[in-house]
Tab-separated table of C-alpha atoms in Angstrom:
chain	number	residue	atom	x	y	z
A	4	MET	CA	0.000	0.000	0.000
A	5	ALA	CA	3.106	2.275	0.241
A	6	GLY	CA	2.728	3.242	-3.413
A	7	LEU	CA	-0.921	4.241	-3.145
A	8	LEU	CA	-2.623	7.467	-2.118
A	9	LEU	CA	-6.025	8.067	-0.535
A	10	SER	CA	-8.169	10.270	-2.757
A	11	GLU	CA	-11.125	12.573	-2.173
A	12	ALA	CA	-13.715	9.764	-1.945
A	13	CYS	CA	-11.371	7.453	-0.092
A	14	GLY	CA	-10.734	5.607	-3.319
A	15	LEU	CA	-7.268	4.525	-4.271
A	16	ARG	CA	-5.005	5.555	-7.129
A	17	PRO	CA	-1.312	5.148	-7.810
A	18	LEU	CA	1.113	7.473	-6.022
A	19	THR	CA	3.013	9.756	-8.363
A	20	ALA	CA	6.786	9.505	-8.543
A	21	ALA	CA	7.192	12.945	-6.989
A	22	ALA	CA	5.308	12.100	-3.807
A	23	HIS	CA	6.429	9.959	-0.918
A	24	PHE	CA	5.618	9.621	2.754
A	25	ARG	CA	7.956	10.478	5.568
A	26	PRO	CA	9.358	7.274	7.060
A	27	ARG	CA	7.828	6.658	10.461
A	28	PRO	CA	9.281	4.681	13.317
A	29	ARG	CA	7.999	1.154	13.808
A	30	LEU	CA	5.143	1.127	16.336
A	31	PRO	CA	4.856	-1.374	19.126
A	32	ALA	CA	3.001	-4.529	18.182
A	33	ALA	CA	0.140	-3.783	20.559
A	34	ASP	CA	-0.736	-0.534	18.791
A	35	THR	CA	-2.875	-1.562	15.771
A	36	ASN	CA	-3.868	1.951	14.653
A	37	ARG	CA	-1.862	4.125	12.279
A	38	SER	CA	-2.427	7.765	11.286
A	39	PHE	CA	-1.710	9.414	7.928
A	40	PRO	CA	-1.461	13.217	7.513
A	41	PHE	CA	-4.007	15.094	5.411
A	42	SER	CA	-4.165	18.760	4.555
A	43	GLY	CA	-7.157	20.611	5.961
A	44	SER	CA	-8.502	17.790	8.068
A	45	GLN	CA	-7.941	15.781	11.171
A	46	PRO	CA	-5.614	12.823	10.890
A	47	PHE	CA	-7.045	9.833	9.062
A	48	ARG	CA	-6.739	6.726	11.204
A	49	LEU	CA	-6.363	3.350	9.525
A	50	SER	CA	-7.199	0.305	11.548
A	51	THR	CA	-5.555	-2.923	10.551
A	52	VAL	CA	-8.276	-5.039	12.164
A	53	ILE	CA	-11.414	-3.696	10.446
A	54	GLY	CA	-12.888	-4.611	7.094
A	55	PRO	CA	-13.426	-2.510	3.945
A	56	GLY	CA	-16.885	-1.343	4.971
A	57	ALA	CA	-15.756	-0.029	8.295
A	58	LEU	CA	-12.789	1.557	6.564
A	59	LEU	CA	-15.113	3.480	4.185
A	60	ARG	CA	-17.391	4.597	7.019
A	61	ASP	CA	-14.389	5.712	9.071
A	62	CYS	CA	-13.122	7.645	6.088
A	63	MET	CA	-16.446	9.448	5.485
A	64	LEU	CA	-16.783	10.356	9.149
A	65	ARG	CA	-13.285	11.768	9.590
A	66	VAL	CA	-12.629	13.550	6.298
A	67	SER	CA	-14.501	16.872	6.368
A	68	ALA	CA	-12.945	18.364	3.261
A	69	PRO	CA	-11.565	17.000	0.002
A	70	ALA	CA	-8.085	15.737	0.567
A	71	ARG	CA	-5.218	16.590	-1.701
A	72	PRO	CA	-1.988	14.700	-1.990
A	73	ILE	CA	0.868	15.983	0.178
A	74	VAL	CA	4.545	15.384	-0.352
A	75	VAL	CA	6.325	14.756	2.930
A	76	GLU	CA	10.045	15.357	2.502
A	77	GLU	CA	12.730	13.858	4.706
A	78	GLU	CA	14.859	16.237	6.701
A	79	LYS	CA	18.277	16.783	5.258
A	80	ARG	CA	20.803	15.356	7.568
A	81	ASP	CA	24.341	14.083	7.512
A	82	ASN	CA	24.518	12.271	4.191
A	83	VAL	CA	26.328	9.332	5.737
A	84	SER	CA	25.034	8.643	9.221
A	85	GLY	CA	21.828	10.666	9.320
A	86	ILE	CA	23.086	12.409	12.466
A	87	GLN	CA	24.330	15.955	12.719
A	88	THR	CA	27.874	15.822	14.071
A	89	GLU	CA	29.582	18.423	16.252
A	90	GLU	CA	33.221	19.379	15.887
A	91	PHE	CA	35.381	17.974	18.682
A	92	ASP	CA	36.684	20.583	21.111
A	93	PRO	CA	39.785	19.337	22.982
A	94	GLY	CA	39.363	22.142	25.526
A	95	MET	CA	36.025	20.821	26.796
A	96	PRO	CA	35.964	18.753	30.010
A	97	PRO	CA	36.037	15.037	29.148
A	98	PRO	CA	32.919	12.925	29.784
A	99	PHE	CA	34.945	10.440	31.855
A	100	GLY	CA	37.104	10.529	34.963
A	101	LEU	CA	40.433	9.131	36.110
A	102	ALA	CA	38.657	6.260	37.846
A	103	GLU	CA	37.130	5.087	34.563
A	104	ILE	CA	40.523	5.121	32.833
A	105	ARG	CA	42.109	3.303	35.763
A	106	ALA	CA	39.379	0.666	35.754
A	107	ALA	CA	39.986	-0.050	32.055
A	108	ILE	CA	43.686	-0.850	32.608
A	109	PRO	CA	44.373	-4.517	33.495
A	110	LYS	CA	45.544	-5.032	37.059
A	111	HIS	CA	48.778	-6.753	36.045
A	112	CYS	CA	49.886	-3.571	34.246
A	113	TRP	CA	50.417	-1.958	37.639
A	114	VAL	CA	52.733	-4.704	38.916
A	115	LYS	CA	56.428	-3.738	39.191
A	116	ASN	CA	58.943	-6.484	38.486
A	117	THR	CA	62.225	-5.494	40.111
A	118	TRP	CA	64.256	-8.191	38.356
A	119	ARG	CA	62.917	-7.146	34.979
A	120	SER	CA	63.727	-3.512	35.718
A	121	MET	CA	67.254	-4.420	36.785
A	122	SER	CA	67.716	-6.450	33.598
A	123	TYR	CA	67.204	-3.266	31.563
A	124	VAL	CA	69.838	-1.497	33.659
A	125	VAL	CA	72.348	-4.321	33.137
A	126	ARG	CA	71.620	-4.375	29.405
A	127	ASP	CA	71.997	-0.632	28.925
A	128	VAL	CA	75.134	-0.272	31.073
A	129	ALA	CA	76.745	-3.177	29.218
A	130	VAL	CA	75.973	-1.546	25.877
A	131	VAL	CA	77.397	1.811	27.071
A	132	PHE	CA	80.719	0.279	28.158
A	133	GLY	CA	80.845	-1.943	25.077
A	134	LEU	CA	80.367	0.986	22.715
A	135	ALA	CA	83.024	3.042	24.498
A	136	ALA	CA	85.534	0.192	24.469
A	137	ALA	CA	84.912	-0.537	20.783
A	138	ALA	CA	85.209	3.107	19.714
A	139	ALA	CA	88.400	3.676	21.725
A	140	SER	CA	89.912	0.494	20.351
A	141	ILE	CA	89.125	1.249	16.691
A	142	ASN	CA	89.785	4.994	17.072
A	143	SER	CA	88.746	5.834	13.503
A	144	TRP	CA	87.075	9.033	12.340
A	145	VAL	CA	84.784	6.837	10.275
A	146	VAL	CA	83.544	5.130	13.438
A	147	TRP	CA	83.402	8.088	15.826
A	148	PRO	CA	80.221	9.716	14.366
A	149	LEU	CA	78.424	6.357	14.559
A	150	TYR	CA	79.611	5.974	18.140
A	151	TRP	CA	78.411	9.440	19.091
A	152	ALA	CA	74.908	8.803	17.760
A	153	ALA	CA	74.659	5.380	19.398
A	154	GLN	CA	76.220	6.344	22.723
A	155	GLY	CA	74.201	9.558	23.017
A	156	THR	CA	71.054	7.485	22.502
A	157	MET	CA	72.177	5.045	25.207
A	158	PHE	CA	72.848	7.910	27.636
A	159	TRP	CA	69.228	8.921	26.983
A	160	ALA	CA	68.117	5.334	27.702
A	161	LEU	CA	69.960	5.471	31.045
A	162	PHE	CA	68.159	8.700	31.846
A	163	VAL	CA	64.763	7.086	31.183
A	164	LEU	CA	65.524	4.240	33.607
A	165	GLY	CA	66.563	6.793	36.239
A	166	HIS	CA	63.354	8.668	35.458
A	167	ASP	CA	61.412	5.477	36.286
A	168	CYS	CA	63.280	5.272	39.593
A	169	GLY	CA	62.156	8.822	40.338
A	170	HIS	CA	58.516	7.915	39.737
A	171	GLY	CA	58.768	4.742	41.800
A	172	SER	CA	57.760	2.630	38.803
A	173	PHE	CA	61.165	0.892	38.781
A	174	SER	CA	60.431	-1.124	41.926
A	175	ASN	CA	58.509	-1.008	45.180
A	176	ASN	CA	61.770	-0.613	47.115
A	177	HIS	CA	62.332	3.085	47.767
A	178	LYS	CA	66.008	2.659	48.707
A	179	LEU	CA	66.736	0.632	45.578
A	180	ASN	CA	65.040	3.277	43.450
A	181	SER	CA	67.175	5.963	45.048
A	182	VAL	CA	70.488	4.084	44.676
A	183	VAL	CA	69.899	3.043	41.065
A	184	GLY	CA	68.520	6.479	40.199
A	185	HIS	CA	71.595	8.229	41.619
A	186	LEU	CA	74.012	5.910	39.788
A	187	LEU	CA	72.254	6.309	36.452
A	188	HIS	CA	71.560	10.035	36.598
A	189	SER	CA	74.851	11.069	38.135
A	190	SER	CA	76.706	9.222	35.379
A	191	ILE	CA	75.125	11.584	32.836
A	192	LEU	CA	75.414	14.709	35.027
A	193	VAL	CA	71.807	14.930	36.199
A	194	PRO	CA	71.145	15.714	39.901
A	195	TYR	CA	68.774	12.847	40.698
A	196	HIS	CA	66.669	14.246	43.556
A	197	GLY	CA	66.685	17.812	42.293
A	198	TRP	CA	65.350	16.696	38.931
A	199	ARG	CA	63.006	14.084	40.448
A	200	ILE	CA	61.274	16.700	42.573
A	201	SER	CA	60.861	19.243	39.782
A	202	HIS	CA	59.616	16.503	37.448
A	203	ARG	CA	57.040	15.509	40.042
A	204	THR	CA	55.892	19.138	40.030
A	205	HIS	CA	55.596	18.938	36.250
A	206	HIS	CA	53.348	15.873	36.442
A	207	GLN	CA	51.181	17.318	39.194
A	208	ASN	CA	50.618	20.583	37.309
A	209	HIS	CA	50.896	19.698	33.658
A	210	GLY	CA	48.837	21.855	31.346
A	211	HIS	CA	48.700	24.764	33.802
A	212	VAL	CA	50.158	27.918	32.253
A	213	GLU	CA	51.816	29.224	35.419
A	214	ASN	CA	52.290	26.137	37.614
A	215	ASP	CA	53.715	23.646	35.126
A	216	GLU	CA	57.457	23.173	35.414
A	217	SER	CA	58.944	22.091	32.087
A	218	TRP	CA	58.148	23.216	28.518
A	219	HIS	CA	55.239	25.288	29.788
A	220	PRO	CA	54.192	28.228	27.585
A	221	LEU	CA	55.366	31.761	28.176
A	222	SER	CA	52.646	34.312	28.824
A	223	GLU	CA	52.515	37.175	26.360
A	224	SER	CA	53.924	39.680	28.855
A	225	VAL	CA	56.858	37.419	29.802
A	226	TYR	CA	57.536	36.660	26.155
A	227	LYS	CA	57.601	40.335	25.198
A	228	SER	CA	59.908	41.113	28.121
A	229	LEU	CA	62.598	38.901	26.565
A	230	ASP	CA	65.165	40.581	24.378
A	231	THR	CA	65.213	39.665	20.687
A	232	PRO	CA	68.324	37.420	20.826
A	233	THR	CA	66.769	35.375	23.664
A	234	ARG	CA	63.534	34.917	21.712
A	235	LYS	CA	65.418	33.776	18.639
A	236	LEU	CA	67.571	31.379	20.619
A	237	ARG	CA	64.502	29.880	22.291
A	238	PHE	CA	62.723	29.202	18.998
A	239	THR	CA	65.535	28.587	16.517
A	240	PHE	CA	66.771	25.040	15.957
A	241	PRO	CA	69.021	23.578	17.362
A	242	PHE	CA	69.257	25.893	20.384
A	243	PRO	CA	66.033	24.737	22.133
A	244	MET	CA	67.413	21.195	21.902
A	245	LEU	CA	70.365	22.212	24.101
A	246	ALA	CA	68.278	23.751	26.873
A	247	PHE	CA	68.370	21.016	29.517
A	248	PRO	CA	71.673	21.888	31.279
A	249	PHE	CA	70.607	25.551	31.463
A	250	TYR	CA	67.220	24.488	32.839
A	251	LEU	CA	68.950	22.476	35.570
A	252	TRP	CA	70.999	25.495	36.601
A	253	SER	CA	68.397	28.268	36.340
A	254	ARG	CA	64.983	26.806	35.321
A	255	SER	CA	62.792	28.357	32.618
A	256	PRO	CA	62.212	32.054	31.803
A	257	GLY	CA	59.874	33.574	34.363
A	258	LYS	CA	60.948	31.122	37.097
A	259	SER	CA	63.834	31.281	39.541
A	260	GLY	CA	65.894	28.706	41.389
A	261	SER	CA	68.269	25.845	40.641
A	262	HIS	CA	68.106	22.051	40.809
A	263	PHE	CA	71.426	22.074	42.664
A	264	ASN	CA	70.515	24.589	45.370
A	265	PRO	CA	68.656	23.162	48.390
A	266	GLU	CA	67.370	26.664	49.184
A	267	SER	CA	65.614	26.945	45.821
A	268	ASP	CA	61.861	27.490	45.883
A	269	LEU	CA	61.602	24.245	43.916
A	270	PHE	CA	61.995	22.385	47.193
A	271	VAL	CA	60.339	22.257	50.594
A	272	ARG	CA	62.243	22.061	53.866
A	273	ASN	CA	62.223	18.251	54.265
A	274	GLU	CA	63.648	17.798	50.742
A	275	LYS	CA	66.830	19.800	51.301
A	276	LYS	CA	68.898	16.825	52.496
A	277	ASP	CA	67.946	14.888	49.354
A	278	VAL	CA	68.991	17.792	47.154
A	279	ILE	CA	72.358	18.091	48.921
A	280	THR	CA	72.950	14.344	48.437
A	281	SER	CA	72.239	14.518	44.716
A	282	THR	CA	74.365	17.632	44.237
A	283	ALA	CA	77.255	15.877	45.998
A	284	CYS	CA	76.871	12.861	43.680
A	285	TRP	CA	76.860	15.179	40.667
A	286	MET	CA	80.052	16.862	41.847
A	287	THR	CA	81.689	13.460	42.393
A	288	MET	CA	80.928	12.511	38.785
A	289	ALA	CA	82.240	15.846	37.547
A	290	ALA	CA	85.460	15.254	39.490
A	291	LEU	CA	85.767	11.750	38.037
A	292	LEU	CA	85.400	13.120	34.509
A	293	ALA	CA	88.034	15.753	35.242
A	294	GLY	CA	90.430	13.049	36.461
A	295	LEU	CA	89.791	10.903	33.381
A	296	THR	CA	90.472	13.939	31.220
A	297	LEU	CA	93.906	14.336	32.851
A	298	VAL	CA	94.670	10.654	32.326
A	299	MET	CA	93.273	10.116	28.828
A	300	GLY	CA	93.596	13.600	27.402
A	301	PRO	CA	90.977	16.244	26.600
A	302	LEU	CA	90.409	15.136	23.001
A	303	GLN	CA	89.773	11.519	23.909
A	304	MET	CA	87.309	12.482	26.652
A	305	PHE	CA	85.667	14.919	24.277
A	306	LYS	CA	85.099	12.080	21.813
A	307	LEU	CA	84.164	9.445	24.383
A	308	TYR	CA	81.929	11.485	26.702
A	309	ALA	CA	81.308	15.136	25.797
A	310	ILE	CA	79.760	14.665	22.359
A	311	PRO	CA	77.549	11.713	23.457
A	312	TYR	CA	76.431	13.894	26.377
A	313	LEU	CA	75.331	16.618	23.922
A	314	ILE	CA	73.476	14.005	21.846
A	315	PHE	CA	71.747	12.823	25.023
A	316	VAL	CA	70.698	16.381	25.862
A	317	MET	CA	69.272	16.792	22.373
A	318	TRP	CA	67.334	13.540	22.697
A	319	LEU	CA	65.920	14.624	26.057
A	320	ASP	CA	64.820	18.054	24.834
A	321	PHE	CA	63.517	16.665	21.541
A	322	VAL	CA	61.372	13.955	23.130
A	323	THR	CA	60.064	15.960	26.062
A	324	TYR	CA	59.210	18.960	23.868
A	325	LEU	CA	57.214	16.810	21.449
A	326	HIS	CA	55.338	15.192	24.325
A	327	HIS	CA	53.636	18.550	24.849
A	328	HIS	CA	53.865	20.401	21.532
A	329	GLY	CA	53.493	20.011	17.814
A	330	HIS	CA	50.097	18.421	17.304
A	331	GLU	CA	48.496	19.380	13.980
A	332	GLU	CA	45.581	20.889	15.870
A	333	LYS	CA	46.476	23.232	18.708
A	334	LEU	CA	45.864	21.910	22.185
A	335	PRO	CA	44.688	23.953	25.181
A	336	TRP	CA	46.545	25.196	28.237
A	337	TYR	CA	44.610	26.029	31.382
A	338	ARG	CA	44.411	28.389	34.329
A	339	GLY	CA	42.241	28.728	37.408
A	340	LYS	CA	39.181	26.526	37.813
A	341	GLU	CA	39.414	25.244	34.240
A	342	TRP	CA	42.579	23.308	35.060
A	343	SER	CA	42.438	19.807	36.493
A	344	TYR	CA	44.958	16.992	36.694
A	345	LEU	CA	42.980	14.994	34.143
A	346	ARG	CA	42.429	17.805	31.646
A	347	GLY	CA	46.086	18.804	31.826
A	348	GLY	CA	47.281	15.239	31.364
A	349	LEU	CA	45.041	14.699	28.348
A	350	THR	CA	46.887	17.392	26.400
A	351	THR	CA	50.045	15.270	26.319
A	352	LEU	CA	50.911	13.341	23.160
A	353	ASP	CA	52.146	9.880	22.292
A	354	ARG	CA	54.924	9.671	19.704
A	355	ASP	CA	56.259	6.771	17.672
A	356	TYR	CA	60.066	6.559	17.377
A	357	GLY	CA	60.375	3.415	15.276
A	358	TRP	CA	63.386	1.302	16.267
A	359	ILE	CA	64.175	3.713	19.100
A	360	ASN	CA	60.973	2.796	20.994
A	361	ASN	CA	62.536	-0.266	22.583
A	362	ILE	CA	65.914	1.395	23.151
A	363	HIS	CA	64.463	4.306	25.124
A	364	HIS	CA	61.986	2.124	26.971
A	365	ASP	CA	58.762	3.244	25.249
A	366	ILE	CA	58.955	6.732	26.699
A	367	GLY	CA	57.001	7.903	23.643
A	368	THR	CA	53.943	6.160	25.092
A	369	HIS	CA	53.334	9.200	27.192
A	370	VAL	CA	49.637	9.920	27.796
A	371	ILE	CA	49.001	7.027	30.170
A	372	HIS	CA	52.417	7.568	31.757
A	373	HIS	CA	51.493	11.171	32.506
A	374	LEU	CA	48.189	10.199	34.100
A	375	PHE	CA	49.541	7.137	35.955
A	376	PRO	CA	53.338	7.443	36.337
A	377	GLN	CA	53.384	4.421	38.678
A	378	ILE	CA	52.899	2.031	35.731
A	379	PRO	CA	56.240	0.426	34.692
A	380	HIS	CA	57.430	1.381	31.223
A	381	TYR	CA	57.208	-2.208	29.954
A	382	ASN	CA	53.432	-2.206	30.558
A	383	LEU	CA	52.630	1.204	29.068
A	384	ILE	CA	51.716	-0.028	25.588
A	385	GLU	CA	49.229	-2.589	26.885
A	386	ALA	CA	47.778	-0.085	29.346
A	387	THR	CA	47.351	2.484	26.569
A	388	GLU	CA	45.542	0.026	24.292
A	389	ALA	CA	43.180	-0.859	27.137
A	390	ALA	CA	42.445	2.806	27.890
A	391	LYS	CA	41.842	3.973	24.318
A	392	PRO	CA	38.097	3.112	24.262
A	393	VAL	CA	37.594	5.301	27.338
A	394	LEU	CA	39.763	8.166	26.099
A	395	GLY	CA	38.055	8.359	22.681
A	396	LYS	CA	39.014	11.512	20.784
A	397	TYR	CA	41.011	12.776	23.752
A	398	TYR	CA	43.644	10.263	22.691
A	399	ARG	CA	45.517	11.303	19.542
A	400	GLU	CA	46.976	8.369	17.647
A	401	PRO	CA	50.667	9.004	16.882
A	402	GLU	CA	51.902	9.032	13.314
A	403	LYS	CA	53.574	5.736	12.452
A	404	SER	CA	57.334	6.106	12.228
A	405	ALA	CA	59.860	4.699	9.808
A	406	PRO	CA	62.731	2.760	11.448
A	407	LEU	CA	64.205	6.134	12.468
A	408	PRO	CA	61.849	8.994	13.459
A	409	PHE	CA	62.995	11.613	10.962
A	410	HIS	CA	59.369	12.676	10.415
A	411	LEU	CA	59.359	14.257	13.877
A	412	ILE	CA	62.023	16.779	12.867
A	413	GLY	CA	59.432	18.439	10.620
A	414	VAL	CA	56.900	18.403	13.458
A	415	LEU	CA	59.437	20.098	15.734
A	416	ALA	CA	60.319	22.742	13.126
A	417	THR	CA	56.628	23.585	12.535
A	418	SER	CA	55.961	23.959	16.261
A	419	LEU	CA	58.977	26.213	16.809
A	420	LYS	CA	57.642	28.507	14.082
A	421	ARG	CA	54.132	28.880	15.495
A	422	ASP	CA	53.984	28.034	19.226
A	423	HIS	CA	55.458	31.113	20.886
A	424	TYR	CA	53.260	32.400	23.723
A	425	VAL	CA	49.754	32.403	25.213
A	426	SER	CA	47.500	35.262	26.283
A	427	ASP	CA	47.927	36.813	29.717
A	428	ALA	CA	44.181	36.492	30.306
A	429	GLY	CA	41.786	33.579	29.938
A	430	ASP	CA	41.425	30.225	31.650
A	431	VAL	CA	41.558	28.172	28.429
A	432	VAL	CA	44.257	29.473	26.097
A	433	TYR	CA	46.126	28.329	23.004
A	434	TYR	CA	49.543	29.083	21.609
A	435	LYS	CA	49.912	32.186	19.459
A	436	LYS	CA	52.502	33.003	16.825
A	437	ASP	CA	54.849	35.967	16.880
A	438	THR	CA	54.689	37.042	13.237
A	439	GLU	CA	57.707	39.311	13.705
A	440	LEU	CA	60.025	36.612	14.966
């Protein structure tokens, strides 16, 4: 009957090609009456349980004026799904909480295996000494550049393991974490406790314009207070990739203090002894390097240690910068009541580093690490996969890398050209570009 139309006398004639009825939702089985729209009259009700005679009488009673055919057009909607879609706003509060993300992560992902963690330390330390011994033995200018790249990457791997000690994800033994963390970080001239404490501040305040600790945006007023050479150095490659030692000594622009000074406002009173211990370990390593320089000669130490150290610094700045910058769509930074631990953490980014993923202990799997830093690095990939259905569009899938992550150099260059400062006012702000830079 879908191709027929009721006429003036309730007769039937074929429906023209131009006319069609609006699709109606299926009615419950118990409802045996259906209504059809007519112009200039009350609805015509068709009963599926009455005969033709009753149908004609019902028609004559209800139709008070001649009916004319009506064309009922469907609403124009999304031509694929039929649903009007809204553009995703990453600055809006997420429709889920930390508890929902936590519940989605398998319980075994939270378990710390001390022996497994120590096996990574043994592996990486063995590789470091093996590379140094091989390079010194061959002592060829063909080999040295390969050594520098490999050894600098391994220094970075040592840093990541010390970083896990600082978070307590290395083991459940606090003293073991502290000893291993000091050995690893001191060997690459990082004050373990000083950095651990400031990094904890970074995690606790990430995404907050003023309270975040590392790679946080400059406000417009602070940015404009910098002299032109400082601005250019901050945003011109490769200088931002050499920032870490300067950050350790004097923090970021707009902040004061040092990771070596127990009186710095980075630390509270009961942390001063820890800071002194780490500074003493750093000085011991510096003295050891000075002694080795006297024994082996400045050039040899420059080749064996200094250049790999610079490569390590570049890796650290490169990776940590891209954890928080460079997405194709700008991500928000927060102030005041708009900031929360969850909203700040959700603006971090995962990155794929190809073959380097395993070498630097999956540090590119960063979103779940930022929200739950207690999860060991070897469980981060599984935890992330489990959390993705909860995170939805708040998780941004990283671009797949070739064996070596050269694609990220372009991402870095683009960000340095456009992500310069944020407004002084507003609780949800985005990076702005200095067109004169």
